[in-house]
Coordinates of C-alpha atoms in Angstrom, one line a residue:
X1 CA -83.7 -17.3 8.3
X2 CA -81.9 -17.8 5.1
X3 CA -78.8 -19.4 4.7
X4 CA -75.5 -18.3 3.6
X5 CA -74.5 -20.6 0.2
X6 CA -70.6 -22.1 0.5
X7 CA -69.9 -20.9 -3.0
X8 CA -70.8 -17.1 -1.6
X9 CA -68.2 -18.1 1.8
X10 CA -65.7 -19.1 -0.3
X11 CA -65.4 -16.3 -2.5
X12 CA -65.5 -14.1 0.2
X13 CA -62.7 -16.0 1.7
X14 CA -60.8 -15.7 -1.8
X15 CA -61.3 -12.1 -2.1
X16 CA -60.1 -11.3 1.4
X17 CA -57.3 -13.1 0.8
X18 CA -56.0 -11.7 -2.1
X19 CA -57.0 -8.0 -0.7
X20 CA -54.2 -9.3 2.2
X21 CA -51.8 -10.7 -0.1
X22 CA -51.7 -7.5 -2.4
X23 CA -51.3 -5.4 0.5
X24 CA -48.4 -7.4 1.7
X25 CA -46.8 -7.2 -1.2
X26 CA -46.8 -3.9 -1.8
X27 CA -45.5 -3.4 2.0
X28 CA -42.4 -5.8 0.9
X29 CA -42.1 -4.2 -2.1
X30 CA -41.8 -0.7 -0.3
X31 CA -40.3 -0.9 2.8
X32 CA -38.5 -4.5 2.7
X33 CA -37.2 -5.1 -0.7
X34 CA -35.4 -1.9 -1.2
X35 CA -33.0 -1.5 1.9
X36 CA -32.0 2.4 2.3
X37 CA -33.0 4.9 3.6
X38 CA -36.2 5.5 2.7
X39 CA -37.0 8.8 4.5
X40 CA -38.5 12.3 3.8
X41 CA -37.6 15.7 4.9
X42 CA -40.0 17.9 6.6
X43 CA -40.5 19.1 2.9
X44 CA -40.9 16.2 1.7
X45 CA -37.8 16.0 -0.3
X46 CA -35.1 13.1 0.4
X47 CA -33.0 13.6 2.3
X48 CA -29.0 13.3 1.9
X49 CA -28.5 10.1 3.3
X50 CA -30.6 8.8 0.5
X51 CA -28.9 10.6 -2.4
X52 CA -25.5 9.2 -1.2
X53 CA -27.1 5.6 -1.4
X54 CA -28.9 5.9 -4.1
X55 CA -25.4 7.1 -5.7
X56 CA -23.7 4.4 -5.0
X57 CA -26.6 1.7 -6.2
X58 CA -26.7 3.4 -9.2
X59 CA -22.4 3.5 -9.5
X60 CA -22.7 -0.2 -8.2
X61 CA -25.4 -1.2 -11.2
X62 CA -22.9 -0.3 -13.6
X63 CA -19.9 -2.0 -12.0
X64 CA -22.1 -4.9 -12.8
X65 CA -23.4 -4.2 -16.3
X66 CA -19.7 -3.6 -17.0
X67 CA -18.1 -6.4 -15.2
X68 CA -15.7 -3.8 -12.7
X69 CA -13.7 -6.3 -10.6
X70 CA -13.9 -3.8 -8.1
X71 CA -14.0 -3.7 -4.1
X72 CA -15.2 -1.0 -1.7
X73 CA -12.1 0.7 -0.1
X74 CA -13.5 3.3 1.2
X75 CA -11.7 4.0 4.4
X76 CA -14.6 5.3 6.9
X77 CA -17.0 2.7 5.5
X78 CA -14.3 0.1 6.2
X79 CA -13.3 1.5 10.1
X80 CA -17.4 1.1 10.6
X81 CA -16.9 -2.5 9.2
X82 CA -14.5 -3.5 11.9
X83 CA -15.4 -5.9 14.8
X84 CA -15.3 -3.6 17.3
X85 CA -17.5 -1.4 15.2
X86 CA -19.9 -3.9 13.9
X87 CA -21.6 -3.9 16.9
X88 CA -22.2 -0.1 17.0
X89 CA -23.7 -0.1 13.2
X90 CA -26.0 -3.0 14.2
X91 CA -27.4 -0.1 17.5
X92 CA -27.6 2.8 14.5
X93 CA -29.6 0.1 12.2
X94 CA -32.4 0.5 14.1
X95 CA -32.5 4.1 13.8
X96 CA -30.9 4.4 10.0
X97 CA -31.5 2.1 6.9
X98 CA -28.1 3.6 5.7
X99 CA -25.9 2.8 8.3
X100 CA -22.4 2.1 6.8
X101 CA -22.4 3.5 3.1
X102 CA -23.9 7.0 4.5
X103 CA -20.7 7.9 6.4
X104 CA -21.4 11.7 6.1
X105 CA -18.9 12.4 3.8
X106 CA -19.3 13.6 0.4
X107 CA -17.2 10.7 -0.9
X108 CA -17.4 6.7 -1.4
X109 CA -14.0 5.2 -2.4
X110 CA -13.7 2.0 -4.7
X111 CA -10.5 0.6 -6.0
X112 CA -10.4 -1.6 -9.5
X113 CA -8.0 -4.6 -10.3
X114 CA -7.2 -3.1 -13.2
X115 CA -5.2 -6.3 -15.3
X116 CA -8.5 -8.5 -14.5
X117 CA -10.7 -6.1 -16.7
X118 CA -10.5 -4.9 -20.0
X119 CA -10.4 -1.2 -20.2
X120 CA -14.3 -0.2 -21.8
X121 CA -14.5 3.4 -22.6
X122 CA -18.8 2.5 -23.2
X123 CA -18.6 2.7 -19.3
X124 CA -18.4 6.5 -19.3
X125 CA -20.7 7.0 -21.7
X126 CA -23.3 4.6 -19.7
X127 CA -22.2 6.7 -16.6
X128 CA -23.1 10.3 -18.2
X129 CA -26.4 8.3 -19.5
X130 CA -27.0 7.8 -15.6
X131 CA -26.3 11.7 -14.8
X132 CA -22.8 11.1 -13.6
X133 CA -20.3 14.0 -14.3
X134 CA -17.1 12.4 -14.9
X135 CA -13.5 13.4 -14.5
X136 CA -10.6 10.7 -15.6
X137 CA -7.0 11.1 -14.5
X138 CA -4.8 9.4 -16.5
X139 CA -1.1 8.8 -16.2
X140 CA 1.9 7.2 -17.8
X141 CA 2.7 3.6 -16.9
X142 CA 5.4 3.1 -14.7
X143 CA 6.2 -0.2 -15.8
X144 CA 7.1 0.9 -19.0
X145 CA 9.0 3.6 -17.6
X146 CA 12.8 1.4 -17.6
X147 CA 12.4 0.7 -21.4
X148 CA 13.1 4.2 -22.2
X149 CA 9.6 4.6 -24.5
X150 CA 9.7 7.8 -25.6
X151 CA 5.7 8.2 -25.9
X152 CA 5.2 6.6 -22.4
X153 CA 2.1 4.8 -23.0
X154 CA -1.1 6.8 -20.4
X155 CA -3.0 3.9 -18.2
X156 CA -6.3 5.4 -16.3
X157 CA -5.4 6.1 -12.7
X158 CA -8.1 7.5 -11.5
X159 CA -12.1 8.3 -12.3
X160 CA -14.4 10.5 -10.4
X161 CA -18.1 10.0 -10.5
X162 CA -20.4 13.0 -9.4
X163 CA -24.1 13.1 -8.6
X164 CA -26.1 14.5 -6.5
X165 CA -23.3 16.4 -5.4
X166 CA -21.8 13.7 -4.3
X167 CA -18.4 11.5 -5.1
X168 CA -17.9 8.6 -6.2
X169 CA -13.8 7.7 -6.5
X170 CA -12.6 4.8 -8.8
X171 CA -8.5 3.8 -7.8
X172 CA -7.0 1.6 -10.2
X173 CA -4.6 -0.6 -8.9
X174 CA -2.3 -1.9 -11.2
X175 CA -0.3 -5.3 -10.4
X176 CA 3.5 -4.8 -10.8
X177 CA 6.6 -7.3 -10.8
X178 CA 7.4 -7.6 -7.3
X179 CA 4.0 -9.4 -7.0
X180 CA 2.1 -6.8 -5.6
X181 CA -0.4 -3.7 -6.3
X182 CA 0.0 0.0 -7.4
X183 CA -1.9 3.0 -7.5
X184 CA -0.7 6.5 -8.9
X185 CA -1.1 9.8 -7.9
X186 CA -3.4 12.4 -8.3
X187 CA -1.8 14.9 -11.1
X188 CA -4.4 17.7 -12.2
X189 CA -3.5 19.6 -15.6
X190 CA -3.6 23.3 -15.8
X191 CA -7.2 23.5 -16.6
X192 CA -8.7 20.8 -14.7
X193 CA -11.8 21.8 -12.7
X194 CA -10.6 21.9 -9.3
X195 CA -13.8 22.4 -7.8
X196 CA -14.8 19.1 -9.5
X197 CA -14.4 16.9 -6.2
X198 CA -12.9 17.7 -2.6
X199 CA -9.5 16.7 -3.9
X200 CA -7.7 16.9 0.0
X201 CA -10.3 14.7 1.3
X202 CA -9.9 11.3 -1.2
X203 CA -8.6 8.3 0.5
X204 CA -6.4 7.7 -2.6
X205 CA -3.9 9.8 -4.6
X206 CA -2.5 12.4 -2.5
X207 CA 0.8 9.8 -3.1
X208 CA 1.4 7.1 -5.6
X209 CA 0.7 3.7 -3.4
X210 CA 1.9 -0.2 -3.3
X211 CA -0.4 -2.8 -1.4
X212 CA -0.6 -6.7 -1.0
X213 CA -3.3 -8.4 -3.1
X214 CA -6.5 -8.2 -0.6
X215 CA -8.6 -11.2 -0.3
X216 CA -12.2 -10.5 -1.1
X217 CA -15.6 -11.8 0.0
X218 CA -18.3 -10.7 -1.0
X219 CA -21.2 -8.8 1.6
X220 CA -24.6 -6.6 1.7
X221 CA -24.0 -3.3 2.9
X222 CA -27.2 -1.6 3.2
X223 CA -28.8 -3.9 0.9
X224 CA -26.3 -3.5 -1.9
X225 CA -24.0 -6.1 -2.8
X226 CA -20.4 -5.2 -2.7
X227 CA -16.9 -6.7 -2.2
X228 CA -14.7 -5.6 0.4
X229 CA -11.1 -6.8 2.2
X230 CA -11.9 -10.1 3.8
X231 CA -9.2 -8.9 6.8
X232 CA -10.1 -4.9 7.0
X233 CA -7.8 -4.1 9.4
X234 CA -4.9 -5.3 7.2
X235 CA -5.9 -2.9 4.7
X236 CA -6.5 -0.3 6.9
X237 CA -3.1 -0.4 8.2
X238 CA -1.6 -0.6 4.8
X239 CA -3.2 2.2 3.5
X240 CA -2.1 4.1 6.8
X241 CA 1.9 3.0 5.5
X242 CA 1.2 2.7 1.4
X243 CA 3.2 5.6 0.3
X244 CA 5.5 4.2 -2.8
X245 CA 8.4 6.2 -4.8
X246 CA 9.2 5.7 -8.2
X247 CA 12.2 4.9 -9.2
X248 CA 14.3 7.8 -10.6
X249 CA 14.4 6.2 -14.3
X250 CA 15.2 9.6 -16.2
X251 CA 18.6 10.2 -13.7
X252 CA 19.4 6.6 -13.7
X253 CA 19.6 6.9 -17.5
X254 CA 21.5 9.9 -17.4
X255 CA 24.0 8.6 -15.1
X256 CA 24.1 5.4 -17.0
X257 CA 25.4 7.1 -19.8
X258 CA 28.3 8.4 -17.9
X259 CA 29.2 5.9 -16.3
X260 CA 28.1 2.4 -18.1
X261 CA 26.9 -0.3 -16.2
X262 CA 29.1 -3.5 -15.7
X263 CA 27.4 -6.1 -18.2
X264 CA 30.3 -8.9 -17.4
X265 CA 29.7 -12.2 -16.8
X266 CA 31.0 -11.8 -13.0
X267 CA 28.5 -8.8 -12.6
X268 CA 25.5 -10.8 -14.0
X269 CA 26.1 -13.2 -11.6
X270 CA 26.5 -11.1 -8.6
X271 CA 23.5 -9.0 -9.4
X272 CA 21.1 -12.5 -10.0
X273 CA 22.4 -13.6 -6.5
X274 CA 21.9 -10.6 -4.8
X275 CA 18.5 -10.1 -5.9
X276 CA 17.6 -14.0 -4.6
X277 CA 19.1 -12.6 -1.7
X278 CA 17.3 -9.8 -1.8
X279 CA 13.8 -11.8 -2.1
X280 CA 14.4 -14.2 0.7
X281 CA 15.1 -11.8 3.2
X282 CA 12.3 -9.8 2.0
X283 CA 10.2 -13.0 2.7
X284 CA 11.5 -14.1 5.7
X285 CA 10.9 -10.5 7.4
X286 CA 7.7 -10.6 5.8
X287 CA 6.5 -13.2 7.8
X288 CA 8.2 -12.4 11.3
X289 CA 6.2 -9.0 10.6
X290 CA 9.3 -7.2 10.7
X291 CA 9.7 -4.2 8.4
X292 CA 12.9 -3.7 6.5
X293 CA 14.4 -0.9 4.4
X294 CA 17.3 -1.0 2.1
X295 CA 19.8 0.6 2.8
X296 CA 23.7 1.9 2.6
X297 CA 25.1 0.9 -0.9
X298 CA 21.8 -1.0 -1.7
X299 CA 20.0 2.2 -1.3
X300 CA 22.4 4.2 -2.9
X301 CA 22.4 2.0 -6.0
X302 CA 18.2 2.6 -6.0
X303 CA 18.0 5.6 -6.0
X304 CA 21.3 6.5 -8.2
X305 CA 20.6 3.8 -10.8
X306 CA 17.9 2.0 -10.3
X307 CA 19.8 -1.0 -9.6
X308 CA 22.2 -3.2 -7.7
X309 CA 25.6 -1.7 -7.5
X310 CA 27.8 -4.9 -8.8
X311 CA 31.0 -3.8 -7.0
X312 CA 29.7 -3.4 -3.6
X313 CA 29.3 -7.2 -3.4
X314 CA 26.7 -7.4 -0.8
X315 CA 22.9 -6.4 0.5
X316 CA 22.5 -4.2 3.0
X317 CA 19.3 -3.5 4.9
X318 CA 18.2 -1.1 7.7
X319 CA 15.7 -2.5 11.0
X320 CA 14.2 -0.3 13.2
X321 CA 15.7 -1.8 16.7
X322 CA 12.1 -1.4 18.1
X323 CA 11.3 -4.3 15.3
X324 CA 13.9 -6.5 16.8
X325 CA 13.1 -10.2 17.4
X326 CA 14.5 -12.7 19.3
X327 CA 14.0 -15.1 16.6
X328 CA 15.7 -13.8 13.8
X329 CA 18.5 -15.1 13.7
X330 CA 17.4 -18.8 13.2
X331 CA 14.6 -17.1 10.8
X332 CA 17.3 -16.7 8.4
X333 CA 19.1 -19.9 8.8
X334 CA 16.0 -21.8 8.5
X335 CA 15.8 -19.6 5.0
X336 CA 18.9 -21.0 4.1
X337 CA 21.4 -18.2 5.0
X338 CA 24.9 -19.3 7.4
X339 CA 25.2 -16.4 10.4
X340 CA 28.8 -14.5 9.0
X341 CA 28.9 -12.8 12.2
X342 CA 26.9 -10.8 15.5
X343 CA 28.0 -7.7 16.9
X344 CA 26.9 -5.2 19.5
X345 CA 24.0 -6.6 21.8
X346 CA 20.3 -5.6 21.4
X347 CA 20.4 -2.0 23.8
X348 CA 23.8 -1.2 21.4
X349 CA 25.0 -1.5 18.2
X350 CA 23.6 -4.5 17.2
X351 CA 24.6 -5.6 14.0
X352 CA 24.0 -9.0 11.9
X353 CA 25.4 -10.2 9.0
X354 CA 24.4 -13.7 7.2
X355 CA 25.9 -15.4 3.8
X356 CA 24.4 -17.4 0.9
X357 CA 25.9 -18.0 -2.4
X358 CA 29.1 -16.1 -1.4
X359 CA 27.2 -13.0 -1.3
X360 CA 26.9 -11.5 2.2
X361 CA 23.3 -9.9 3.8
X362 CA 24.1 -6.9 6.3
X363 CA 21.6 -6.4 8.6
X364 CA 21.9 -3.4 10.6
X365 CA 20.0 -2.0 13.3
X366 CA 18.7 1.5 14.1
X367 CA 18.4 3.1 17.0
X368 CA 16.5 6.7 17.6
X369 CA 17.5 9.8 19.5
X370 CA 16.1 13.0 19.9
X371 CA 16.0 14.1 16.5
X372 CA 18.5 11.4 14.8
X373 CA 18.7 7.7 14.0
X374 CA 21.8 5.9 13.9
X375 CA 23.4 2.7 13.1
X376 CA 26.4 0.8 15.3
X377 CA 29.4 -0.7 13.8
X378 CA 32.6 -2.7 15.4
X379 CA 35.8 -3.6 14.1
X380 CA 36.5 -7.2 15.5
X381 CA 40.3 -7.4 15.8
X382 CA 40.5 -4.2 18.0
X383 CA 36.6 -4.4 19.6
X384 CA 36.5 -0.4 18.5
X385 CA 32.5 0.6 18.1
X386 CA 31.7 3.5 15.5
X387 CA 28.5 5.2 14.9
X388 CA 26.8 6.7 11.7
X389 CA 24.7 9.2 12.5
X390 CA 21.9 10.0 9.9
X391 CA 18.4 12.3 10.1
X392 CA 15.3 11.2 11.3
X393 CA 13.0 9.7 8.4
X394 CA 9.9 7.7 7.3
X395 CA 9.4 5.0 5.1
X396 CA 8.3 4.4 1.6
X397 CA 7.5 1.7 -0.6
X398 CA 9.2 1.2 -3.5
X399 CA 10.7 -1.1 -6.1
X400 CA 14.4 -2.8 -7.0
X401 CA 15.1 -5.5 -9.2
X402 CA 11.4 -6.6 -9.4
X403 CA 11.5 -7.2 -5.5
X404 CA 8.6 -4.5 -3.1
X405 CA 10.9 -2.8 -0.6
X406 CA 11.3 -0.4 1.7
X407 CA 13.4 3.3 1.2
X408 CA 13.6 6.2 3.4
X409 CA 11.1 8.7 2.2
X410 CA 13.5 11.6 2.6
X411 CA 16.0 9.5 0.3
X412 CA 18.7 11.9 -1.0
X413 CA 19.2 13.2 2.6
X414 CA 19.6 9.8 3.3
X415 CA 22.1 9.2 1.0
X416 CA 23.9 12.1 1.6
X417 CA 24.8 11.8 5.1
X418 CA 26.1 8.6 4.0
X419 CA 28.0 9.2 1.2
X420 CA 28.1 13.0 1.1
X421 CA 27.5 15.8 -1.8
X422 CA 29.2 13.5 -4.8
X423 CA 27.0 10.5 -4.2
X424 CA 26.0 10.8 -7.9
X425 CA 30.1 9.8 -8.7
X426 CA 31.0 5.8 -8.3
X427 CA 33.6 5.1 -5.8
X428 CA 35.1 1.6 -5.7
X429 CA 37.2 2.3 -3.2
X430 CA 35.5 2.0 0.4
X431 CA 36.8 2.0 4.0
X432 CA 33.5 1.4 6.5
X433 CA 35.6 2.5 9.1
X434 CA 36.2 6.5 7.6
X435 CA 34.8 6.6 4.0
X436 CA 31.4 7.5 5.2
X437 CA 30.7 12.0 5.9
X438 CA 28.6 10.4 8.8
X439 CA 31.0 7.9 10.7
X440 CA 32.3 8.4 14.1
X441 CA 34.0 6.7 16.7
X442 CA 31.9 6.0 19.7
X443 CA 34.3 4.5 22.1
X444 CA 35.8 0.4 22.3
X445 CA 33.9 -2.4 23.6
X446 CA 35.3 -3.9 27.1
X447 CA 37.6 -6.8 26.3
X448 CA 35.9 -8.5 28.9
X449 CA 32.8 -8.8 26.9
X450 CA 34.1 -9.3 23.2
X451 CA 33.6 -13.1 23.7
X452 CA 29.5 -12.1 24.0
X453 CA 29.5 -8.8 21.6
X454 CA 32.0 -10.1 19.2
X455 CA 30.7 -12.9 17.4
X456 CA 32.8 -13.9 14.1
X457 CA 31.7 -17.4 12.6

């Protein structure tokens, strides 16, 4: 019987080998390498869950050739993302490669930091290269808006990316003064194409919007490598509350002209002072989680002139009394501010008021009925209470003296039950106690308790 030669063995050996190794490669390369879905219709075309993937890879190539400093903000992507849903995606990755970017809707939502990249128009050219349809929504810059530029310079808002019939929306967000970030609205010209994208069902632009810087980290999502909100429910909830209004620049101008604005010394100072004011309270609610709105002559100085009204002499802000904290109180002193005075208890009329640099914070407390809210105040030589009634409302974003606050939404109705139909005319002359169209008297606090209810320091 003959005998096999080692040199014969080995090659054998060699060539099996490489046969396995080949064939393991091209497994990786086909079913590993390339996460998403990889999966044919009964036709044998692919099916949608792959052409929304494969859309976003191809988006997500670009972002890179182009250096986008962009994160996924995508709100259903991001709800699958959170804790409680993590562990539901990791069940449906068993069944589906595309298990968080293929949400079923015909849209994937990123937002841009749009002052850390240089605006490159050979992006949408390298897009329609790609087989994008684009549409760009441009707008003027609000930050420019108080100069009184007469050919407001146009920032890109918004881009829309379309293949495969599906979406691909591109938020800029813009950072603005009061050290934080800004998205506009959606405006479509006459002859856009409004069949161009779902327009109802974007997560952005419905509304102009303010958020906090996110922190990013950086993640694979369906084997694409993407940045998203390191704490997603954050986001989530700002985006829920990110509504912002613009300051009315073209009034305030108007009314400026009428009526000049107080450049004296004494004004300069009061309005430097009440805008400090204005920050650290800002600051200090910000971290008991408390939400604030301006409001009373603060407001009214907003939304009439984009400003702080000199004569009024103090900072007023509204709190929800549901938001109430025990803690407060010693929030602000530890700030730095001296406790003026404490009326009213926390079931009635509760009403604060702290002092710093001469110039007084009023902090009043709202309280909801029916279909009102309304405010307590209380005189402290005769203990009489007093109530100003005002319409139930929502809160907005928005921006004074380079500080992020907090307006009603429904603003002139607002400022109308507080100062009436000639709110747009200054009036130096105030009485808390009657000037307001929405004060009433609402009985006298029992002497017995103005030692507790009636605080003056």
């Amino acid at each position: 019987m003959s005998r096999v030669k080692p040199t014969a063995v080995l090659w054998l050996l060699i060539a099996g080998s490489s046969l396995f190794l080949l064939f393991q490669l091209y497994y990786y390369r086909k079913y590993v390498s390339k996460s998403g879905p990889h999966v044919l219709s009964h036709t044998g075309h692919l099916k949608d869950n792959h052409l929304q993937w494969q859309t976003t890879k191809t988006f997500l190539a670009l972002s890179r050739r182009f250096h986008l400093p962009l994160f996924l903000a995508d709100t259903a992507v991001l709800r699958l993302l959170t804790q409680d849903a993590l562990r539901q995606g990791e069940r449906l990755a068993s069944v589906e490669h595309c298990s968080f970017l293929c949400t079923g809707r015909p849209i994937t939502s990123f937002a841009v930091l749009a002052n850390s990249w240089k605006y490159d128009a050979a992006l949408l050219s390298a897009a329609q290269q790609k087989g994008f349809e684009l549409m760009e929504l441009r707008g003027q810059d609000p930050r420019l808006a108080s100069l009184d530029i007469q050919s407001a310079h146009e920032i890109p808002l918004h881009l829309l990316l379309r293949l495969h019939g599906y979406i691909i929306q591109v938020v800029f967000l813009y950072e603005r003064g009061g050290n934080y970030l800004w998205h506009g609205p959606i405006r479509l010209q006459a002859n856009a194409d409004r069949s161009f994208a779902p327009f109802t069902s974007l997560d952005f632009g419905r509304h102009a919007g303010a958020y906090s810087r996110p922190l990013l980290v950086l993640t694979v999502l369906d084997g694409l490598d993407v940045r998203i909100p390191h704490n997603i429910s954050s986001f989530l909830f700002e985006r829920q509350q990110a509504r912002f209004l613009e300051c009315r620049h073209s009034d305030a101008r108007r009314f400026l002209q009428i009526y000049p604005d107080d450049v004296s010394p004494e004004a300069l100072d009061f309005r430097n002072k009440a805008k400090s004011l204005l920050l650290l309270a800002a600051q200090t609610l910000t971290n008991l989680h408390i939400p604030f709105w301006i409001s009373s002559g603060t407001c009214l100085g907003w939304f009439r002139q984009c400003s702080i009204i000199t004569y009024s002499r103090d900072v007023d802000i509204g709190i929800f009394i549901s938001d109430f904290r025990s803690d407060i109180i010693t929030a602000f002193q530890a700030a730095g501010l001296s406790l003026k005075h404490k009326f009213g208890k926390v079931e009635d009329s509760l009403e604060l008021s702290f002092v710093r640099d001469n110039v007084k914070l009023d902090v009043f407390f709202f309280y909801q009925e029916q279909d009102v809210t309304w405010n307590g105040g209380t005189q402290a030589k005769s203990g009489k209470k007093f109530k100003y009634i005002f319409p139930r409302f929502s809160l907005c974003w928005a921006e004074l003296v380079d500080v992020r606050v907090r307006v009603p939404c429904e603003t002139l109705e607002y400022v109308m039950a507080n100062y009436g139909p000639a709110w747009n005319v200054p009036l130096k002359t105030w009485d808390w106690k009657s000037s307001p169209d929405n004060v009433q008297e609402n009985g006298v606090w029992p002497l017995s308790q103005w030692e507790e209810l009636i605080q003056v320091y």
